[in-house]
Amino acid sequence: MIDLLMIMFSCLSMYFVRYGLIGLTPDVKTDGLTICLILILFNTITFISFRTFSGILRFSSFPDLLRIVYALGLGYALTFMVVLVLRRLDPEFNLSNVTFIAIFMLNIFLMTFSRILVKEVYEEITGSTVKPVNVFIYGTKQAGVSVAKALKGSNEFNYRVLGFISDENHMIGKNLMGVTIHANNQQLFRTLVSKDVKTIIVSPQKMEEIKNSNLLANFVDNNIALLTTVPINEWNGTLTSREQLKDVQIEDLLPRDPIHINMREIASNIEGRRVLVTGAAGSIGSEIVRQVASFNPYSIILIDQAETPLHDMRLELQEKWRELRTEIVVADISNKSRMEKIFSETKPQYIFHAAAYKHVPMMEDNVSESIQTNILGAKFVADLAVKYNADKFVMISTDKAVNPSNVMGCSKRICEIYVQALAKHIEKSGQTSTQFITTRFGNVLGSNGSVIPLFREQIKHGGPVTVTHPEIIRYFMTIPEACQLVLEAGSMGKNGEIYIFDM
């Protein structure tokens, strides 16, 4: 209704400006009212067609304004066709082209300006209670500009862009989207302090530069938080959920190239086979399941005693690999009779044993559980692999099994010794063709039991970051990298060998 009143106001006011009080003869008034009615008729139709009324005024965005322009343009175009007919019928018809264009332009101005005004007033009022977060954007190319535009048009985020950061000298000092482009130098941090900016949004392609320079240290030293968006090829140019704008993860800053493995040989070993994964709901086990699923196995048997994450894996597999045969089994690997039943029914050919308790301090206080699950559970699964003539048994171990100084490390070392002894025994006896392979790795980013969550919390609270010794060096890899190496070890490994990942 308000939009239609604006059409009437635009039409009548332009007639008044054009003819004045003296020039508004009865004929002119009649022609003016005729045009008003025709405009209202056609624009009512176009407004309904383009659903210009469906937007919420205080949340109006550029697409909403564009929809209004399209609707008005079509409505006025149809009206102008009628005007041409009226001029043919009545050469004295009182409406010049200039007046008609003026009506159109005033109408567009009123309808767009009113929405912008309502939005600005609303943001000003609500902004008094919710203080926006001041941010700079690192990157002035397409990705950085797109992020800035998306933030300005987003109702999900309360960020205010106060500047850009660029490494290109010819861009320094220029204005972009109404804010200044700053150089990446020590003056930048003084500017950030003066503008109360404690967050920088890094465009995806800039992440590589941050990884390979001392920029990260400078940001950390100055207590600057880093955010990034999803990769530009996965982004539609809008920010509609908080998942699209995320904290920079430690994985994103790994100072080396990702590990890439030729997966064809691995695929040929797994394709068409029955694969069993213990600890399938854990961080490592679940990633092994995902990678194995992509190699078209005959079936995957997932075993874990954690009900909820196992259910989540079930839903994920149903969504991504609907044709894959899966068996989801809630079971404790230390329950010998239960595991016997599972093996007798499924007869797995490939076994990835990832089930274990991993948290060192917890196992110091729960020694019996560490023995029950880590040692006896592994023994039961390994023995069943022999009994049911599995092709390969791949056990996930840890670097803490080397000269172990804690219960968890001792339990995993005992598992390694047992598996190696079992491999030698069956090799001598010729009892079965099952091959036993063990893989060891250290800190896997994001895995359960890793030191990374502790480091992250220490950094979040201002430090210090605690390590065992001042000269210690920690090496890391991501979960997908670790699992690829597990699969490769399972594919190329020889019976009884222990593989240590070069991290």
Short mmCIF file of C-alpha atoms in Angstrom, two decimals:
data_model
loop_
_atom_site.label_atom_id
_atom_site.label_comp_id
_atom_site.label_asym_id
_atom_site.label_seq_id
_atom_site.Cartn_x
_atom_site.Cartn_y
_atom_site.Cartn_z
CA MET A 1 0.00 0.00 0.00
CA ILE A 2 2.80 2.44 0.90
CA ASP A 3 4.55 1.70 -2.41
CA LEU A 4 1.35 2.46 -4.33
CA LEU A 5 0.95 5.73 -2.43
CA MET A 6 4.50 6.62 -3.44
CA ILE A 7 3.56 6.03 -7.09
CA MET A 8 0.59 8.39 -6.72
CA PHE A 9 2.73 10.98 -4.92
CA SER A 10 5.45 10.81 -7.61
CA CYS A 11 2.93 11.23 -10.41
CA LEU A 12 0.94 14.10 -8.88
CA SER A 13 3.99 15.98 -7.58
CA MET A 14 5.70 15.89 -11.00
CA TYR A 15 2.51 17.15 -12.64
CA PHE A 16 2.42 19.97 -10.10
CA VAL A 17 6.09 20.84 -10.75
CA ARG A 18 5.53 20.72 -14.51
CA TYR A 19 2.32 22.76 -14.72
CA GLY A 20 2.11 24.67 -11.43
CA LEU A 21 -1.17 25.79 -9.84
CA ILE A 22 -2.12 28.00 -12.78
CA GLY A 23 -1.40 25.37 -15.41
CA LEU A 24 -3.43 22.64 -13.70
CA THR A 25 -6.47 22.93 -15.96
CA PRO A 26 -9.30 20.39 -15.76
CA ASP A 27 -7.86 18.55 -18.78
CA VAL A 28 -4.40 18.36 -17.21
CA LYS A 29 -5.88 17.10 -13.93
CA THR A 30 -7.86 14.45 -15.78
CA ASP A 31 -4.79 13.29 -17.73
CA GLY A 32 -2.71 13.23 -14.54
CA LEU A 33 -5.25 11.12 -12.66
CA THR A 34 -5.53 8.80 -15.66
CA ILE A 35 -1.77 8.20 -15.66
CA CYS A 36 -1.81 7.69 -11.88
CA LEU A 37 -4.47 5.01 -12.13
CA ILE A 38 -2.71 3.24 -15.02
CA LEU A 39 0.62 3.32 -13.14
CA ILE A 40 -1.02 1.94 -10.00
CA LEU A 41 -2.73 -0.82 -12.01
CA PHE A 42 0.37 -2.03 -13.88
CA ASN A 43 2.73 -1.65 -10.92
CA THR A 44 0.36 -3.56 -8.67
CA ILE A 45 0.66 -6.44 -11.12
CA THR A 46 4.47 -6.17 -11.34
CA PHE A 47 4.86 -5.79 -7.55
CA ILE A 48 2.90 -9.01 -7.07
CA SER A 49 4.91 -10.76 -9.81
CA PHE A 50 8.29 -9.70 -8.35
CA ARG A 51 7.08 -10.03 -4.73
CA THR A 52 8.54 -6.66 -3.77
CA PHE A 53 6.33 -6.69 -0.69
CA SER A 54 7.86 -9.90 0.68
CA GLY A 55 11.02 -8.27 2.06
CA ILE A 56 11.30 -6.94 5.61
CA LEU A 57 12.05 -3.21 5.37
CA ARG A 58 14.60 -3.08 8.19
CA PHE A 59 16.56 -5.93 6.59
CA SER A 60 16.45 -4.65 3.00
CA SER A 61 19.45 -5.67 0.91
CA PHE A 62 20.75 -4.91 -2.57
CA PRO A 63 18.78 -7.79 -4.17
CA ASP A 64 15.59 -6.34 -2.63
CA LEU A 65 16.32 -2.91 -4.14
CA LEU A 66 17.15 -4.48 -7.49
CA ARG A 67 13.83 -6.33 -7.45
CA ILE A 68 12.04 -2.99 -6.91
CA VAL A 69 13.85 -1.40 -9.87
CA TYR A 70 12.91 -4.34 -12.11
CA ALA A 71 9.26 -4.21 -11.02
CA LEU A 72 9.01 -0.44 -11.49
CA GLY A 73 10.83 -0.61 -14.83
CA LEU A 74 8.37 -3.16 -16.19
CA GLY A 75 5.35 -1.34 -14.75
CA TYR A 76 6.42 1.99 -16.25
CA ALA A 77 7.29 0.36 -19.59
CA LEU A 78 3.76 -1.07 -19.84
CA THR A 79 2.32 2.30 -18.83
CA PHE A 80 4.38 4.10 -21.49
CA MET A 81 2.93 1.80 -24.16
CA VAL A 82 -0.55 2.86 -23.05
CA VAL A 83 0.59 6.52 -23.13
CA LEU A 84 1.65 6.08 -26.77
CA VAL A 85 -1.82 4.75 -27.58
CA LEU A 86 -3.50 7.65 -25.72
CA ARG A 87 -1.40 10.16 -27.68
CA ARG A 88 -2.58 8.59 -30.91
CA LEU A 89 -6.19 8.84 -29.78
CA ASP A 90 -5.78 12.34 -28.30
CA PRO A 91 -2.89 14.46 -29.65
CA GLU A 92 -3.53 16.96 -26.84
CA PHE A 93 -2.86 14.37 -24.13
CA ASN A 94 -0.92 16.20 -21.41
CA LEU A 95 2.16 14.09 -20.60
CA SER A 96 5.60 14.76 -22.04
CA ASN A 97 8.40 12.18 -22.12
CA VAL A 98 10.47 14.33 -19.74
CA THR A 99 7.66 14.41 -17.20
CA PHE A 100 7.13 10.66 -17.48
CA ILE A 101 10.86 9.96 -16.92
CA ALA A 102 10.86 12.38 -13.97
CA ILE A 103 7.94 10.52 -12.41
CA PHE A 104 9.80 7.23 -12.88
CA MET A 105 13.06 8.52 -11.36
CA LEU A 106 11.30 10.10 -8.37
CA ASN A 107 9.39 6.89 -7.79
CA ILE A 108 12.59 4.80 -7.77
CA PHE A 109 14.26 7.27 -5.42
CA LEU A 110 11.37 7.27 -2.94
CA MET A 111 10.98 3.50 -2.82
CA THR A 112 14.70 2.73 -2.47
CA PHE A 113 15.53 5.62 -0.16
CA SER A 114 12.65 4.78 2.19
CA ARG A 115 13.96 1.24 2.61
CA ILE A 116 17.55 2.35 3.13
CA LEU A 117 16.37 4.95 5.66
CA VAL A 118 14.34 2.41 7.63
CA LYS A 119 17.29 0.00 7.63
CA GLU A 120 19.78 2.65 8.78
CA VAL A 121 17.48 3.93 11.53
CA TYR A 122 16.85 0.38 12.74
CA GLU A 123 20.56 -0.43 12.77
CA GLU A 124 21.30 2.81 14.60
CA ILE A 125 18.72 2.04 17.27
CA THR A 126 19.67 -1.61 17.73
CA GLY A 127 23.35 -0.81 17.41
CA SER A 128 23.17 1.18 20.62
CA THR A 129 22.64 -2.08 22.53
CA VAL A 130 24.82 -4.40 20.42
CA LYS A 131 28.24 -2.94 19.71
CA PRO A 132 29.58 -4.00 16.29
CA VAL A 133 32.94 -5.75 16.05
CA ASN A 134 35.48 -3.63 14.18
CA VAL A 135 37.41 -5.64 11.58
CA PHE A 136 40.04 -5.21 8.89
CA ILE A 137 40.09 -7.42 5.80
CA TYR A 138 43.42 -8.80 4.59
CA GLY A 139 43.26 -8.83 0.80
CA THR A 140 41.99 -6.31 -1.75
CA LYS A 141 41.31 -8.61 -4.67
CA GLN A 142 38.02 -10.27 -5.57
CA ALA A 143 37.81 -12.51 -2.51
CA GLY A 144 38.53 -9.72 -0.01
CA VAL A 145 36.10 -7.29 -1.64
CA SER A 146 33.42 -9.99 -1.84
CA VAL A 147 33.79 -10.68 1.89
CA ALA A 148 33.41 -6.96 2.66
CA LYS A 149 30.29 -6.67 0.50
CA ALA A 150 28.81 -9.80 2.06
CA LEU A 151 29.41 -8.47 5.58
CA LYS A 152 27.70 -5.19 4.77
CA GLY A 153 24.67 -7.01 3.39
CA SER A 154 24.52 -9.69 6.08
CA ASN A 155 22.08 -9.76 8.99
CA GLU A 156 23.88 -12.71 10.57
CA PHE A 157 27.13 -10.93 11.44
CA ASN A 158 27.65 -7.80 13.52
CA TYR A 159 30.95 -6.79 11.93
CA ARG A 160 31.96 -3.30 10.79
CA VAL A 161 34.69 -3.13 8.13
CA LEU A 162 37.04 -0.24 8.97
CA GLY A 163 39.86 -0.95 6.55
CA PHE A 164 41.72 -3.25 4.19
CA ILE A 165 45.29 -4.58 4.34
CA SER A 166 47.35 -4.99 1.17
CA ASP A 167 50.89 -6.07 0.26
CA GLU A 168 50.74 -4.21 -3.06
CA ASN A 169 52.48 -0.81 -2.87
CA HIS A 170 50.30 0.81 -5.54
CA MET A 171 47.18 0.07 -3.46
CA ILE A 172 48.40 1.61 -0.17
CA GLY A 173 46.53 4.75 0.87
CA LYS A 174 43.71 4.34 -1.64
CA ASN A 175 40.06 4.02 -0.68
CA LEU A 176 38.05 0.87 -1.26
CA MET A 177 34.34 0.70 -0.41
CA GLY A 178 34.69 3.91 1.60
CA VAL A 179 37.60 2.78 3.81
CA THR A 180 41.39 3.11 3.57
CA ILE A 181 43.80 0.44 2.36
CA HIS A 182 46.72 0.05 4.79
CA ALA A 183 50.20 -1.39 4.36
CA ASN A 184 51.23 -4.49 6.27
CA ASN A 185 53.90 -2.93 8.50
CA GLN A 186 54.40 -1.88 12.11
CA GLN A 187 52.25 1.21 11.53
CA LEU A 188 49.37 -1.17 10.82
CA PHE A 189 49.26 -2.37 14.41
CA ARG A 190 49.20 1.20 15.74
CA THR A 191 46.28 1.85 13.38
CA LEU A 192 44.48 -1.26 14.61
CA VAL A 193 44.83 -0.09 18.21
CA SER A 194 43.58 3.43 17.41
CA LYS A 195 40.52 2.05 15.60
CA ASP A 196 39.86 -0.60 18.28
CA VAL A 197 40.25 -3.44 15.76
CA LYS A 198 41.02 -6.83 17.29
CA THR A 199 39.89 -9.06 14.42
CA ILE A 200 41.23 -9.51 10.90
CA ILE A 201 39.35 -11.46 8.25
CA VAL A 202 41.80 -13.18 5.91
CA SER A 203 40.69 -13.92 2.37
CA PRO A 204 41.37 -17.61 1.52
CA GLN A 205 44.21 -17.02 -0.94
CA LYS A 206 46.09 -14.94 1.65
CA MET A 207 46.35 -17.89 4.03
CA GLU A 208 49.38 -19.26 2.15
CA GLU A 209 51.25 -15.98 2.60
CA ILE A 210 50.51 -15.97 6.32
CA LYS A 211 51.74 -19.56 6.65
CA ASN A 212 55.05 -18.76 4.95
CA SER A 213 55.91 -15.52 6.76
CA ASN A 214 56.21 -14.04 10.24
CA LEU A 215 52.82 -12.38 9.94
CA LEU A 216 51.18 -14.90 12.24
CA ALA A 217 53.65 -14.15 15.02
CA ASN A 218 52.95 -10.42 14.64
CA PHE A 219 49.21 -10.98 14.86
CA VAL A 220 49.57 -13.20 17.93
CA ASP A 221 51.96 -10.74 19.62
CA ASN A 222 49.40 -7.97 19.15
CA ASN A 223 46.47 -10.10 20.34
CA ILE A 224 44.73 -10.01 16.94
CA ALA A 225 42.18 -12.73 16.18
CA LEU A 226 42.10 -14.20 12.67
CA LEU A 227 39.00 -15.31 10.79
CA THR A 228 38.70 -16.73 7.30
CA THR A 229 35.95 -17.76 4.91
CA VAL A 230 35.38 -21.04 3.13
CA PRO A 231 37.40 -21.45 -0.12
CA ILE A 232 36.22 -19.08 -2.83
CA ASN A 233 35.20 -21.98 -5.12
CA GLU A 234 32.81 -23.21 -2.41
CA TRP A 235 31.35 -19.78 -1.68
CA ASN A 236 28.34 -18.19 -3.33
CA GLY A 237 29.28 -14.61 -2.38
CA THR A 238 26.94 -14.28 0.59
CA LEU A 239 27.41 -14.89 4.29
CA THR A 240 24.24 -16.56 5.51
CA SER A 241 25.59 -18.74 8.32
CA ARG A 242 28.38 -18.64 10.85
CA GLU A 243 29.89 -21.78 9.34
CA GLN A 244 31.01 -19.67 6.36
CA LEU A 245 33.14 -17.37 8.54
CA LYS A 246 35.33 -19.31 10.94
CA ASP A 247 38.35 -19.04 13.18
CA VAL A 248 41.64 -19.80 11.50
CA GLN A 249 42.51 -23.32 12.60
CA ILE A 250 46.00 -24.50 13.48
CA GLU A 251 45.66 -26.94 10.57
CA ASP A 252 45.30 -23.97 8.20
CA LEU A 253 48.73 -22.71 9.27
CA LEU A 254 50.69 -25.97 8.98
CA PRO A 255 54.06 -24.69 7.66
CA ARG A 256 54.52 -27.30 4.94
CA ASP A 257 52.77 -28.62 1.87
CA PRO A 258 50.03 -31.22 2.49
CA ILE A 259 51.03 -34.86 2.08
CA HIS A 260 49.73 -36.37 -1.16
CA ILE A 261 49.66 -40.11 -1.78
CA ASN A 262 48.97 -42.14 -4.90
CA MET A 263 45.65 -43.65 -3.90
CA ARG A 264 45.23 -45.96 -6.92
CA GLU A 265 47.15 -48.85 -5.40
CA ILE A 266 45.28 -48.43 -2.12
CA ALA A 267 41.97 -48.43 -3.98
CA SER A 268 42.84 -51.65 -5.81
CA ASN A 269 43.48 -53.40 -2.47
CA ILE A 270 40.24 -52.24 -0.85
CA GLU A 271 37.79 -52.28 -3.75
CA GLY A 272 35.30 -55.11 -3.41
CA ARG A 273 36.61 -56.17 0.03
CA ARG A 274 34.86 -56.45 3.37
CA VAL A 275 36.45 -53.86 5.67
CA LEU A 276 36.08 -53.70 9.44
CA VAL A 277 37.06 -50.59 11.45
CA THR A 278 37.19 -50.60 15.25
CA GLY A 279 36.94 -47.24 16.97
CA ALA A 280 34.99 -46.16 13.89
CA ALA A 281 33.36 -43.21 15.65
CA GLY A 282 36.65 -41.71 16.83
CA SER A 283 38.61 -38.96 15.11
CA ILE A 284 41.02 -41.34 13.34
CA GLY A 285 38.62 -44.25 12.87
CA SER A 286 35.88 -42.10 11.35
CA GLU A 287 38.29 -40.58 8.82
CA ILE A 288 39.52 -44.06 7.88
CA VAL A 289 35.88 -45.01 7.27
CA ARG A 290 35.38 -41.98 5.01
CA GLN A 291 38.47 -42.69 2.95
CA VAL A 292 37.74 -46.42 2.69
CA ALA A 293 34.15 -45.66 1.62
CA SER A 294 35.46 -43.70 -1.37
CA PHE A 295 37.32 -46.81 -2.64
CA ASN A 296 34.14 -48.81 -3.27
CA PRO A 297 34.57 -51.68 -0.79
CA TYR A 298 32.08 -54.52 -0.74
CA SER A 299 31.02 -53.48 2.76
CA ILE A 300 32.22 -51.58 5.83
CA ILE A 301 31.62 -52.77 9.38
CA LEU A 302 31.85 -49.94 11.92
CA ILE A 303 32.47 -50.93 15.55
CA ASP A 304 32.47 -48.53 18.48
CA GLN A 305 30.98 -48.34 21.95
CA ALA A 306 30.20 -44.61 21.65
CA GLU A 307 26.56 -44.62 20.55
CA THR A 308 26.00 -40.98 19.57
CA PRO A 309 29.08 -40.39 17.36
CA LEU A 310 28.51 -43.81 15.78
CA HIS A 311 24.97 -42.74 14.91
CA ASP A 312 26.37 -39.53 13.41
CA MET A 313 28.68 -41.61 11.22
CA ARG A 314 25.72 -43.71 10.13
CA LEU A 315 23.83 -40.61 9.00
CA GLU A 316 26.89 -39.29 7.17
CA LEU A 317 27.41 -42.55 5.31
CA GLN A 318 23.73 -42.72 4.36
CA GLU A 319 23.95 -39.21 2.95
CA LYS A 320 27.25 -39.48 1.04
CA TRP A 321 27.47 -43.19 0.13
CA ARG A 322 23.90 -44.41 -0.11
CA GLU A 323 24.75 -47.50 -2.18
CA LEU A 324 27.47 -48.68 0.21
CA ARG A 325 26.74 -51.70 2.38
CA THR A 326 27.36 -50.71 5.98
CA GLU A 327 26.92 -52.46 9.30
CA ILE A 328 26.87 -50.22 12.35
CA VAL A 329 27.71 -52.18 15.49
CA VAL A 330 27.69 -50.84 19.03
CA ALA A 331 30.15 -53.07 20.84
CA ASP A 332 33.07 -53.12 23.26
CA ILE A 333 36.13 -54.74 21.67
CA SER A 334 37.10 -56.23 25.04
CA ASN A 335 33.86 -58.27 25.00
CA LYS A 336 35.30 -61.45 23.47
CA SER A 337 32.03 -63.29 22.80
CA ARG A 338 30.47 -60.23 21.20
CA MET A 339 33.47 -59.73 18.90
CA GLU A 340 33.46 -63.44 18.03
CA LYS A 341 29.85 -63.15 16.88
CA ILE A 342 30.61 -60.05 14.78
CA PHE A 343 33.56 -61.72 13.03
CA SER A 344 31.67 -64.95 12.39
CA GLU A 345 28.83 -63.05 10.74
CA THR A 346 30.81 -60.48 8.73
CA LYS A 347 34.11 -62.31 7.98
CA PRO A 348 36.11 -59.13 7.33
CA GLN A 349 39.06 -59.21 4.92
CA TYR A 350 40.65 -55.90 5.92
CA ILE A 351 40.76 -54.78 9.56
CA PHE A 352 41.76 -51.33 10.77
CA HIS A 353 42.11 -51.40 14.54
CA ALA A 354 41.78 -47.80 15.80
CA ALA A 355 39.87 -48.44 19.03
CA ALA A 356 41.87 -47.43 22.10
CA TYR A 357 41.96 -45.13 25.07
CA LYS A 358 44.36 -42.30 24.19
CA HIS A 359 44.39 -39.67 26.95
CA VAL A 360 47.59 -40.15 28.93
CA PRO A 361 46.51 -38.53 32.24
CA MET A 362 43.17 -40.37 32.22
CA MET A 363 44.82 -43.76 31.78
CA GLU A 364 47.19 -43.06 34.69
CA ASP A 365 44.09 -43.01 36.90
CA ASN A 366 42.29 -45.86 35.10
CA VAL A 367 44.94 -48.52 34.61
CA SER A 368 42.53 -51.45 34.53
CA GLU A 369 40.49 -49.92 31.69
CA SER A 370 43.65 -49.25 29.72
CA ILE A 371 44.65 -52.90 30.08
CA GLN A 372 41.13 -54.16 29.34
CA THR A 373 40.59 -52.14 26.16
CA ASN A 374 44.02 -51.26 24.79
CA ILE A 375 45.67 -54.63 25.46
CA LEU A 376 43.00 -57.34 25.76
CA GLY A 377 40.71 -55.68 23.21
CA ALA A 378 43.53 -55.50 20.66
CA LYS A 379 44.46 -59.13 21.41
CA PHE A 380 40.89 -60.34 20.84
CA VAL A 381 40.60 -58.50 17.51
CA ALA A 382 44.02 -59.73 16.32
CA ASP A 383 43.24 -63.34 17.29
CA LEU A 384 39.91 -63.18 15.48
CA ALA A 385 41.66 -61.81 12.39
CA VAL A 386 43.74 -65.01 12.35
CA LYS A 387 40.80 -67.29 13.14
CA TYR A 388 38.66 -65.90 10.33
CA ASN A 389 41.57 -65.66 7.89
CA ALA A 390 41.51 -61.90 7.29
CA ASP A 391 43.94 -60.64 4.64
CA LYS A 392 45.35 -57.75 6.65
CA PHE A 393 45.21 -56.37 10.16
CA VAL A 394 46.40 -52.76 10.48
CA MET A 395 46.81 -51.47 14.03
CA ILE A 396 46.96 -47.77 14.89
CA SER A 397 49.64 -47.20 17.51
CA THR A 398 51.37 -44.10 18.89
CA ASP A 399 54.82 -42.59 19.29
CA LYS A 400 54.23 -42.86 23.05
CA ALA A 401 54.89 -46.59 22.68
CA VAL A 402 58.59 -45.79 22.19
CA ASN A 403 60.35 -46.26 25.55
CA PRO A 404 56.97 -45.74 27.25
CA SER A 405 56.87 -43.71 30.44
CA ASN A 406 53.12 -43.88 31.07
CA VAL A 407 50.32 -46.42 31.23
CA MET A 408 48.84 -45.53 27.86
CA GLY A 409 52.21 -45.80 26.10
CA CYS A 410 52.95 -49.10 27.86
CA SER A 411 49.59 -50.56 26.83
CA LYS A 412 50.18 -49.67 23.18
CA ARG A 413 53.73 -51.04 23.25
CA ILE A 414 52.44 -54.35 24.65
CA CYS A 415 49.94 -54.43 21.76
CA GLU A 416 52.76 -53.89 19.26
CA ILE A 417 54.83 -56.69 20.79
CA TYR A 418 51.87 -59.09 20.77
CA VAL A 419 50.94 -58.29 17.17
CA GLN A 420 54.55 -58.73 16.01
CA ALA A 421 54.84 -62.03 17.90
CA LEU A 422 51.57 -63.23 16.40
CA ALA A 423 52.79 -62.28 12.92
CA LYS A 424 55.99 -64.30 13.38
CA HIS A 425 54.09 -67.28 14.79
CA ILE A 426 51.63 -67.58 11.92
CA GLU A 427 54.41 -66.97 9.39
CA LYS A 428 56.37 -69.93 10.77
CA SER A 429 53.38 -72.20 11.19
CA GLY A 430 51.77 -71.30 7.89
CA GLN A 431 48.47 -71.33 9.76
CA THR A 432 46.98 -68.44 7.80
CA SER A 433 47.92 -65.74 5.31
CA THR A 434 46.89 -62.84 7.55
CA GLN A 435 49.41 -59.99 7.55
CA PHE A 436 49.87 -57.77 10.61
CA ILE A 437 51.01 -54.18 10.18
CA THR A 438 51.42 -51.50 12.83
CA THR A 439 51.50 -47.74 12.24
CA ARG A 440 52.83 -45.14 14.65
CA PHE A 441 52.35 -41.40 14.56
CA GLY A 442 52.49 -38.49 16.96
CA ASN A 443 50.44 -35.32 17.15
CA VAL A 444 47.55 -35.37 14.72
CA LEU A 445 45.76 -32.04 14.48
CA GLY A 446 42.22 -32.33 15.76
CA SER A 447 42.44 -35.94 16.89
CA ASN A 448 41.21 -37.08 20.28
CA GLY A 449 44.08 -37.28 22.75
CA SER A 450 46.27 -34.84 20.82
CA VAL A 451 48.11 -32.01 22.56
CA ILE A 452 46.57 -29.50 20.14
CA PRO A 453 43.32 -28.85 22.08
CA LEU A 454 45.47 -28.05 25.14
CA PHE A 455 47.65 -25.66 23.12
CA ARG A 456 44.55 -23.99 21.67
CA GLU A 457 43.04 -23.35 25.09
CA GLN A 458 46.33 -22.05 26.45
CA ILE A 459 46.66 -19.60 23.55
CA LYS A 460 43.02 -18.51 23.93
CA HIS A 461 43.64 -17.61 27.57
CA GLY A 462 46.82 -15.69 26.86
CA GLY A 463 49.34 -18.49 27.47
CA PRO A 464 51.81 -19.67 28.31
CA VAL A 465 51.96 -22.69 26.00
CA THR A 466 53.48 -25.51 28.02
CA VAL A 467 55.81 -28.15 26.57
CA THR A 468 57.85 -30.91 28.15
CA HIS A 469 61.21 -29.18 27.56
CA PRO A 470 62.24 -25.70 26.31
CA GLU A 471 64.14 -27.26 23.37
CA ILE A 472 61.40 -29.70 22.36
CA ILE A 473 60.14 -29.67 18.77
CA ARG A 474 56.61 -30.82 18.02
CA TYR A 475 55.70 -32.20 14.59
CA PHE A 476 52.13 -32.34 13.35
CA MET A 477 49.98 -33.75 10.59
CA THR A 478 46.28 -33.51 9.81
CA ILE A 479 43.77 -36.31 10.34
CA PRO A 480 43.25 -36.93 6.57
CA GLU A 481 47.04 -37.10 6.08
CA ALA A 482 47.46 -39.56 8.95
CA CYS A 483 44.68 -41.79 7.65
CA GLN A 484 46.05 -41.76 4.10
CA LEU A 485 49.37 -42.95 5.48
CA VAL A 486 47.60 -45.67 7.48
CA LEU A 487 45.92 -46.88 4.30
CA GLU A 488 49.21 -46.75 2.40
CA ALA A 489 50.98 -48.72 5.13
CA GLY A 490 48.19 -51.29 4.98
CA SER A 491 48.62 -51.54 1.23
CA MET A 492 52.43 -51.73 0.96
CA GLY A 493 53.34 -53.04 4.43
CA LYS A 494 54.94 -56.40 5.09
CA ASN A 495 53.96 -58.82 7.81
CA GLY A 496 55.11 -57.86 11.31
CA GLU A 497 56.47 -54.43 10.36
CA ILE A 498 55.97 -51.22 12.32
CA TYR A 499 55.70 -48.06 10.23
CA ILE A 500 56.73 -44.74 11.76
CA PHE A 501 55.36 -41.70 9.94
CA ASP A 502 57.85 -39.02 8.90
CA MET A 503 56.14 -35.95 10.35
#
